[in-house]
Structures are given as C-alpha cells and as structure tokens.
C-alpha cells in the first residue's frame, strides 16, 4: 500500500502525543485492580476494542490480502506480544510493585527497540542520535530516582513488579519495530485494528484458563466507577493513543520513535504529581525536562529515508525467533 508520508518532525510529535496518552493508564489501573485481575482488565478492554476493529478490518480487507507471511508474523508479535502479554505484564506490575517504579521502568524500552531496529530493519543511526539516546536515558534515570543513588529492591514483591515492567518494556520495544515494518504496507487504522483483533483470542484463552468468577466480574462491572473507568481506558490510553501513534510511525524510523515514546513515563509521572499528589523532587523535574528536550531535538533532526535500509523479507525473523522475543 502506497501512502503519502508526512514530514518526519510531525510524525515524531504524533508519536509523542499518543505515547503521552499512555501515561493516563497508571492513574486509573490501580483502582480497577481492586475489582478485577490484570488479565480480566486487558481482556475487557480488547472486547470493547473489537467493536472498533471488526468494521475497520471488514471495510479494509483488501489491505490484508497484500500481507505476506513475514508481515503476518509481525502482526502476531504486535497482537500477542505488544497488545496482550505486555499489557497484562504491565497491569500485573501494579499489583506487585510500586506504581511509579512500574511506570518509569518503561523508559528502558529504547534499549530493546534500538537493538531490534538495527538488527531487523537495518536502520543506520546518525551520530547525533546516540547523543540524544544517552541524554534521554540520563533523563529517564533522573525521572526514576532523582539525584540520589537507588537502593536494591527490598522484597520479592518489588522485584516481581519490576520484572513484569521490564518484560512489558521489551515486548513494547519489539512491537515498535514490527509496527514500523507494517506502517508502510497498511493504513494506520488497519494496523491499529489488527493489533486489537489478533490479541483478543489469546487474551480470551488466558482469562478462561484462570477459571474466573463471572458473577463477581459482572457485579464489579455494574459499579459506575468501574465501567466508566474501563470505558475511559479503552477509548483514550488504548484506542485514540494508538491511532495517533501509528499515524505518526509511517514516516519515522523505529529508533527515533522509541525516544518519542518516552513521553509515556514522563507524562505518567507528571499526572501522578497532579492527580495523586505524589511529590517530585528537583532531580526528577530535571529528568522530565531532559526527556522532553530530547524529543524536541529529535523532531528537528533531518531523517531522510535510508536507501540502504533492507527489506524486512530479507532478514525476517523465524517464528521461533519471534516467540522468544
């Protein structure tokens, strides 16, 4: 599918805006976990999202006929890894660990995305990119710990929560690369719909395997705070944010997009301060500023298409490789 690509600088800001909306998740997930499990929350979101995905895929089914095996493997990774497993791990992290730590650990996502972008997409990284990358990681560190040296996790629960968050970051980093591969082949609405539709069967199996108490789930959903919270999360941090994200991804390198995605934890930290009244020290404000300046500078960087970028087909991962990511 041939699309008119937007200027890279504009695409960066679409990605950053979409990622910033993900930061809304952390504020509302904790309250839902009082009534539903992490798998149930993500499954219910995808059930609602299917009402968007089905008509889109039906209307744009001609785009699906153009996809090859490698493309479908990328779709599978995005749906099962990025939309299903990563979302469950991220949500479960709030059960075990400190919500702020779980949220902020998403900033290590660039480490996974950059590695896969150079390995799979054969992206050539400009020298200035590494300066921005290092600056963004420094900002990420300051956002997490401020100006003091962090101590090791004091209990198993914190460690489990952190590992869940890191697992989610790895899967989302891989999804950035796979999404970049697909962005020029299908429209951003089709890509968003595929992500949700493919994830739903796996999430259904995961929920059924837990033998849920359907009566308790129904009772929870009858509560206005629960269903309104769930509806908001489905529409804003999930649907609208990903539409903006994939809209911007077509004209932007995956390695650049992953820095713009740091808007996610940066915004989450700000919302925790504004809504949950959690204090932010000077070091964290400095980190917040550094992250956003890195995104701003990245949007100004000249990102001409790399003619040496090899096609995904020539270096596509095998099914076993995708499953192990």
Tab-separated table of C-alpha atoms in Angstrom:
chain	number	residue	atom	x	y	z
A	1	UNK	CA	0.000	0.000	0.000
A	2	UNK	CA	1.420	3.343	-1.003
A	3	UNK	CA	0.827	6.237	1.330
A	4	UNK	CA	1.842	9.881	1.326
A	5	UNK	CA	4.331	10.113	4.112
A	6	UNK	CA	4.153	13.061	6.443
A	7	UNK	CA	7.192	15.115	7.465
A	8	UNK	CA	9.280	13.191	9.990
A	9	UNK	CA	9.186	16.044	12.518
A	10	UNK	CA	5.375	15.971	12.528
A	11	UNK	CA	5.370	12.198	12.857
A	12	UNK	CA	7.583	12.443	15.943
A	13	UNK	CA	5.002	14.656	17.639
A	14	UNK	CA	2.098	12.365	16.702
A	15	UNK	CA	4.023	9.511	18.335
A	16	UNK	CA	4.868	11.591	21.406
A	17	UNK	CA	1.229	12.679	21.778
A	18	UNK	CA	-0.016	9.107	21.512
A	19	UNK	CA	2.608	7.909	23.997
A	20	UNK	CA	1.728	10.741	26.381
A	21	UNK	CA	-1.835	9.399	26.494
A	22	UNK	CA	-0.491	6.034	27.662
A	23	UNK	CA	0.610	7.862	30.801
A	24	UNK	CA	-3.046	8.156	31.788
A	25	UNK	CA	-3.130	4.389	32.359
A	26	UNK	CA	-1.228	4.367	35.625
A	27	UNK	CA	-3.594	6.808	37.310
A	28	UNK	CA	-6.655	4.592	36.798
A	29	UNK	CA	-5.364	0.998	36.693
A	30	UNK	CA	-4.783	0.763	40.438
A	31	UNK	CA	-8.469	1.354	41.212
A	32	UNK	CA	-9.580	-1.297	38.698
A	33	UNK	CA	-7.271	-3.866	40.285
A	34	UNK	CA	-9.430	-3.738	43.421
A	35	UNK	CA	-12.241	-5.416	41.450
A	36	UNK	CA	-10.632	-7.238	38.503
A	37	UNK	CA	-7.444	-9.173	37.743
A	38	UNK	CA	-4.862	-7.795	35.325
A	39	UNK	CA	-5.844	-10.332	32.642
A	40	UNK	CA	-9.534	-9.512	33.035
A	41	UNK	CA	-8.904	-5.773	32.690
A	42	UNK	CA	-6.909	-6.167	29.479
A	43	UNK	CA	-9.394	-8.732	28.098
A	44	UNK	CA	-12.399	-6.493	28.751
A	45	UNK	CA	-10.625	-3.582	27.069
A	46	UNK	CA	-9.994	-5.700	23.980
A	47	UNK	CA	-13.595	-6.933	23.911
A	48	UNK	CA	-14.691	-3.299	23.684
A	49	UNK	CA	-11.935	-2.503	21.185
A	50	UNK	CA	-13.129	-5.319	18.922
A	51	UNK	CA	-16.221	-3.232	18.155
A	52	UNK	CA	-13.797	-0.783	16.514
A	53	UNK	CA	-11.532	-3.406	14.957
A	54	UNK	CA	-14.125	-5.611	13.246
A	55	UNK	CA	-15.794	-2.978	10.996
A	56	UNK	CA	-12.401	-1.474	10.116
A	57	UNK	CA	-10.966	-4.837	9.046
A	58	UNK	CA	-14.158	-5.674	7.169
A	59	UNK	CA	-14.045	-2.399	5.257
A	60	UNK	CA	-10.315	-2.584	4.553
A	61	UNK	CA	-9.980	-6.317	3.972
A	62	UNK	CA	-8.339	-5.608	0.601
A	63	UNK	CA	-5.272	-4.358	2.500
A	64	UNK	CA	-4.958	-7.680	4.320
A	65	UNK	CA	-4.622	-9.564	1.024
A	66	UNK	CA	-1.328	-7.759	0.383
A	67	UNK	CA	0.322	-9.055	3.547
A	68	UNK	CA	2.895	-11.836	3.252
A	69	UNK	CA	3.901	-14.461	5.819
A	70	UNK	CA	6.577	-12.207	7.312
A	71	UNK	CA	4.006	-9.456	7.682
A	72	UNK	CA	1.582	-11.738	9.496
A	73	UNK	CA	4.347	-12.841	11.867
A	74	UNK	CA	4.907	-9.172	12.666
A	75	UNK	CA	1.157	-8.741	13.233
A	76	UNK	CA	1.189	-11.760	15.546
A	77	UNK	CA	4.060	-10.310	17.563
A	78	UNK	CA	2.303	-6.952	17.883
A	79	UNK	CA	-1.041	-8.511	18.828
A	80	UNK	CA	0.114	-11.272	21.159
A	81	UNK	CA	3.280	-9.660	22.463
A	82	UNK	CA	2.640	-5.922	22.415
A	83	UNK	CA	-1.109	-5.780	22.950
A	84	UNK	CA	-1.851	-8.911	25.011
A	85	UNK	CA	1.144	-10.126	27.027
A	86	UNK	CA	2.807	-6.731	27.506
A	87	UNK	CA	-0.439	-5.142	28.676
A	88	UNK	CA	-1.051	-7.981	31.151
A	89	UNK	CA	2.523	-7.784	32.483
A	90	UNK	CA	2.337	-4.007	32.809
A	91	UNK	CA	-1.003	-4.158	34.627
A	92	UNK	CA	0.162	-7.017	36.878
A	93	UNK	CA	3.218	-4.962	37.788
A	94	UNK	CA	0.950	-2.536	39.636
A	95	UNK	CA	-0.233	-5.429	41.822
A	96	UNK	CA	3.259	-6.374	42.969
A	97	UNK	CA	5.387	-3.266	42.714
A	98	UNK	CA	5.404	0.457	43.294
A	99	UNK	CA	3.196	2.053	40.590
A	100	UNK	CA	5.750	4.795	39.973
A	101	UNK	CA	8.580	2.289	39.519
A	102	UNK	CA	6.488	0.150	37.157
A	103	UNK	CA	5.596	3.202	35.105
A	104	UNK	CA	9.093	4.642	34.981
A	105	UNK	CA	10.731	1.328	34.043
A	106	UNK	CA	9.024	1.654	30.665
A	107	UNK	CA	11.789	4.109	29.812
A	108	UNK	CA	14.197	1.234	29.178
A	109	UNK	CA	12.096	0.325	26.140
A	110	UNK	CA	14.520	2.148	23.762
A	111	UNK	CA	17.256	-0.334	24.669
A	112	UNK	CA	15.205	-3.152	23.150
A	113	UNK	CA	13.748	-1.158	20.262
A	114	UNK	CA	17.067	0.268	19.046
A	115	UNK	CA	18.711	-3.162	19.118
A	116	UNK	CA	15.894	-4.737	17.096
A	117	UNK	CA	15.687	-1.784	14.695
A	118	UNK	CA	19.351	-2.160	13.760
A	119	UNK	CA	19.136	-5.968	13.673
A	120	UNK	CA	15.863	-6.447	11.768
A	121	UNK	CA	15.156	-3.192	9.920
A	122	UNK	CA	18.869	-2.477	9.283
A	123	UNK	CA	18.411	1.150	10.285
A	124	UNK	CA	21.530	3.298	10.183
A	125	UNK	CA	21.765	5.513	13.220
A	126	UNK	CA	23.189	9.024	12.917
A	127	UNK	CA	25.870	10.128	15.365
A	128	UNK	CA	23.557	12.776	16.792
A	129	UNK	CA	21.054	10.043	17.554
A	130	UNK	CA	23.330	8.427	20.109
A	131	UNK	CA	23.814	11.763	21.868
A	132	UNK	CA	20.048	12.117	22.149
A	133	UNK	CA	19.704	8.478	23.177
A	134	UNK	CA	22.213	8.862	26.017
A	135	UNK	CA	20.654	12.161	27.090
A	136	UNK	CA	17.207	10.562	27.136
A	137	UNK	CA	18.451	7.648	29.262
A	138	UNK	CA	20.052	10.093	31.704
A	139	UNK	CA	16.754	11.928	31.854
A	140	UNK	CA	14.990	8.603	32.386
A	141	UNK	CA	17.298	7.761	35.282
A	142	UNK	CA	16.681	11.141	36.920
A	143	UNK	CA	12.937	10.756	36.407
A	144	UNK	CA	13.083	7.458	38.253
A	145	UNK	CA	15.497	8.090	41.098
A	146	UNK	CA	16.107	11.839	41.224
A	147	UNK	CA	19.571	12.896	42.364
A	148	UNK	CA	20.097	10.086	44.878
A	149	UNK	CA	21.597	6.634	44.333
A	150	UNK	CA	18.894	3.938	44.294
A	151	UNK	CA	18.933	1.004	46.692
A	152	UNK	CA	18.271	-2.598	45.694
A	153	UNK	CA	14.749	-3.988	45.873
A	154	UNK	CA	13.992	-4.848	49.478
A	155	UNK	CA	11.466	-7.602	48.930
A	156	UNK	CA	10.341	-10.179	46.419
A	157	UNK	CA	7.135	-8.326	45.574
A	158	UNK	CA	9.042	-5.264	44.376
A	159	UNK	CA	11.358	-7.472	42.321
A	160	UNK	CA	8.447	-9.286	40.656
A	161	UNK	CA	6.743	-5.992	39.835
A	162	UNK	CA	9.961	-4.669	38.309
A	163	UNK	CA	10.484	-7.821	36.228
A	164	UNK	CA	6.925	-7.593	34.911
A	165	UNK	CA	7.554	-3.969	33.922
A	166	UNK	CA	10.821	-4.856	32.170
A	167	UNK	CA	9.097	-7.694	30.303
A	168	UNK	CA	6.410	-5.288	29.121
A	169	UNK	CA	9.061	-2.792	28.013
A	170	UNK	CA	10.842	-5.484	25.974
A	171	UNK	CA	7.641	-6.568	24.230
A	172	UNK	CA	6.577	-2.985	23.513
A	173	UNK	CA	10.050	-2.208	22.185
A	174	UNK	CA	9.767	-5.126	19.778
A	175	UNK	CA	6.283	-4.006	18.792
A	176	UNK	CA	7.659	-0.602	17.812
A	177	UNK	CA	9.974	-2.271	15.311
A	178	UNK	CA	7.300	-4.617	13.971
A	179	UNK	CA	4.864	-1.728	13.717
A	180	UNK	CA	7.383	0.274	11.710
A	181	UNK	CA	7.717	-2.629	9.289
A	182	UNK	CA	3.955	-2.742	8.742
A	183	UNK	CA	3.315	1.017	8.751
A	184	UNK	CA	4.022	1.473	5.045
A	185	UNK	CA	2.009	-1.560	3.975
A	186	UNK	CA	-1.373	-0.928	5.586
A	187	UNK	CA	-3.156	2.192	6.807
A	188	UNK	CA	-2.711	3.233	10.423
A	189	UNK	CA	-6.366	2.423	11.176
A	190	UNK	CA	-5.946	-1.102	9.781
A	191	UNK	CA	-2.753	-1.627	11.776
A	192	UNK	CA	-4.462	-0.486	14.973
A	193	UNK	CA	-7.447	-2.764	14.310
A	194	UNK	CA	-5.181	-5.749	13.585
A	195	UNK	CA	-3.369	-5.236	16.872
A	196	UNK	CA	-6.580	-5.398	18.882
A	197	UNK	CA	-8.275	-8.179	16.900
A	198	UNK	CA	-5.292	-10.548	16.954
A	199	UNK	CA	-4.779	-10.065	20.700
A	200	UNK	CA	-8.361	-10.927	21.686
A	201	UNK	CA	-8.254	-14.746	21.131
A	202	UNK	CA	-5.082	-15.124	23.226
A	203	UNK	CA	-6.490	-12.935	25.997
A	204	UNK	CA	-9.710	-14.971	25.984
A	205	UNK	CA	-7.739	-18.196	26.475
A	206	UNK	CA	-5.715	-16.594	29.282
A	207	UNK	CA	-8.853	-15.458	31.119
A	208	UNK	CA	-10.644	-18.809	30.699
A	209	UNK	CA	-7.560	-20.653	31.981
A	210	UNK	CA	-7.860	-18.713	35.236
A	211	UNK	CA	-11.434	-20.004	35.785
A	212	UNK	CA	-12.807	-16.549	36.581
A	213	UNK	CA	-15.790	-15.902	38.818
A	214	UNK	CA	-18.144	-14.484	36.194
A	215	UNK	CA	-20.675	-13.445	38.811
A	216	UNK	CA	-18.097	-11.352	40.665
A	217	UNK	CA	-16.895	-9.847	37.400
A	218	UNK	CA	-20.448	-8.920	36.430
A	219	UNK	CA	-21.033	-7.380	39.850
A	220	UNK	CA	-17.857	-5.310	39.504
A	221	UNK	CA	-18.893	-4.078	36.059
A	222	UNK	CA	-22.257	-2.972	37.439
A	223	UNK	CA	-20.435	-0.359	39.526
A	224	UNK	CA	-20.326	3.026	37.796
A	225	UNK	CA	-16.708	3.830	38.811
A	226	UNK	CA	-15.548	0.501	37.349
A	227	UNK	CA	-17.290	0.536	33.958
A	228	UNK	CA	-16.691	4.258	33.426
A	229	UNK	CA	-13.012	3.819	34.288
A	230	UNK	CA	-12.772	0.836	31.938
A	231	UNK	CA	-14.501	2.725	29.132
A	232	UNK	CA	-12.164	5.695	29.512
A	233	UNK	CA	-9.080	3.468	29.433
A	234	UNK	CA	-10.376	1.722	26.336
A	235	UNK	CA	-11.070	4.919	24.407
A	236	UNK	CA	-8.146	7.172	25.395
A	237	UNK	CA	-4.990	5.287	26.506
A	238	UNK	CA	-5.770	2.371	24.160
A	239	UNK	CA	-7.711	3.359	21.031
A	240	UNK	CA	-7.092	7.079	20.436
A	241	UNK	CA	-3.475	6.916	21.575
A	242	UNK	CA	-2.610	4.046	19.211
A	243	UNK	CA	-4.367	5.688	16.272
A	244	UNK	CA	-2.185	8.772	16.803
A	245	UNK	CA	0.894	6.617	17.368
A	246	UNK	CA	0.558	4.549	14.197
A	247	UNK	CA	-0.420	7.651	12.225
A	248	UNK	CA	2.960	9.147	13.079
A	249	UNK	CA	5.027	5.969	12.747
A	250	UNK	CA	4.923	5.677	8.945
A	251	UNK	CA	7.408	8.496	8.296
A	252	UNK	CA	9.643	7.955	11.332
A	253	UNK	CA	12.432	5.476	11.982
A	254	UNK	CA	11.743	2.955	14.735
A	255	UNK	CA	14.905	4.048	16.542
A	256	UNK	CA	13.610	7.639	16.569
A	257	UNK	CA	10.065	6.648	17.508
A	258	UNK	CA	11.255	4.864	20.620
A	259	UNK	CA	12.715	8.083	22.045
A	260	UNK	CA	9.459	9.908	21.355
A	261	UNK	CA	7.726	7.140	23.313
A	262	UNK	CA	9.496	8.358	26.453
A	263	UNK	CA	6.651	10.861	26.611
A	264	UNK	CA	4.702	7.952	28.142
A	265	UNK	CA	6.500	7.640	31.506
A	266	UNK	CA	7.302	11.357	31.614
A	267	UNK	CA	3.622	12.249	31.357
A	268	UNK	CA	2.687	9.490	33.792
A	269	UNK	CA	4.999	10.941	36.416
A	270	UNK	CA	3.522	14.409	35.904
A	271	UNK	CA	-0.030	13.064	36.275
A	272	UNK	CA	0.923	11.232	39.448
A	273	UNK	CA	2.064	14.583	40.822
A	274	UNK	CA	-1.030	16.484	39.691
A	275	UNK	CA	-3.732	13.891	40.450
A	276	UNK	CA	-2.284	11.537	43.054
A	277	UNK	CA	-0.332	14.341	44.755
A	278	UNK	CA	2.903	12.376	44.781
A	279	UNK	CA	5.901	14.628	45.249
A	280	UNK	CA	8.509	15.134	42.533
A	281	UNK	CA	11.955	16.310	43.595
A	282	UNK	CA	14.311	18.621	41.723
A	283	UNK	CA	16.210	15.762	40.094
A	284	UNK	CA	13.014	14.298	38.661
A	285	UNK	CA	11.973	17.671	37.246
A	286	UNK	CA	15.399	17.924	35.598
A	287	UNK	CA	14.908	14.438	34.131
A	288	UNK	CA	11.430	15.362	32.919
A	289	UNK	CA	12.873	18.403	31.122
A	290	UNK	CA	15.726	16.413	29.562
A	291	UNK	CA	13.359	13.778	28.152
A	292	UNK	CA	11.096	16.351	26.513
A	293	UNK	CA	14.066	18.333	25.149
A	294	UNK	CA	15.368	15.095	23.605
A	295	UNK	CA	12.002	14.574	21.905
A	296	UNK	CA	12.020	18.200	20.694
A	297	UNK	CA	15.536	17.929	19.270
A	298	UNK	CA	14.719	14.594	17.671
A	299	UNK	CA	11.769	16.169	15.861
A	300	UNK	CA	14.170	18.689	14.317
A	301	UNK	CA	16.695	16.098	13.219
A	302	UNK	CA	16.890	15.520	9.489
A	303	UNK	CA	15.599	11.991	8.946
A	304	UNK	CA	15.936	11.318	5.235
A	305	UNK	CA	14.930	7.815	4.117
A	306	UNK	CA	17.874	5.456	4.327
A	307	UNK	CA	18.362	3.907	0.879
A	308	UNK	CA	20.471	1.176	2.386
A	309	UNK	CA	17.631	0.002	4.610
A	310	UNK	CA	17.000	-3.592	3.661
A	311	UNK	CA	13.562	-5.050	3.287
A	312	UNK	CA	12.099	-6.968	6.166
A	313	UNK	CA	11.724	-10.000	3.969
A	314	UNK	CA	15.481	-10.394	3.504
A	315	UNK	CA	16.143	-10.503	7.227
A	316	UNK	CA	12.845	-11.532	8.712
A	317	UNK	CA	12.868	-13.468	11.982
A	318	UNK	CA	11.710	-17.039	12.028
A	319	UNK	CA	8.641	-17.974	14.067
A	320	UNK	CA	10.838	-19.301	16.851
A	321	UNK	CA	12.736	-16.010	16.952
A	322	UNK	CA	9.523	-14.017	17.297
A	323	UNK	CA	8.240	-16.286	20.018
A	324	UNK	CA	11.445	-15.924	22.016
A	325	UNK	CA	11.433	-12.118	21.995
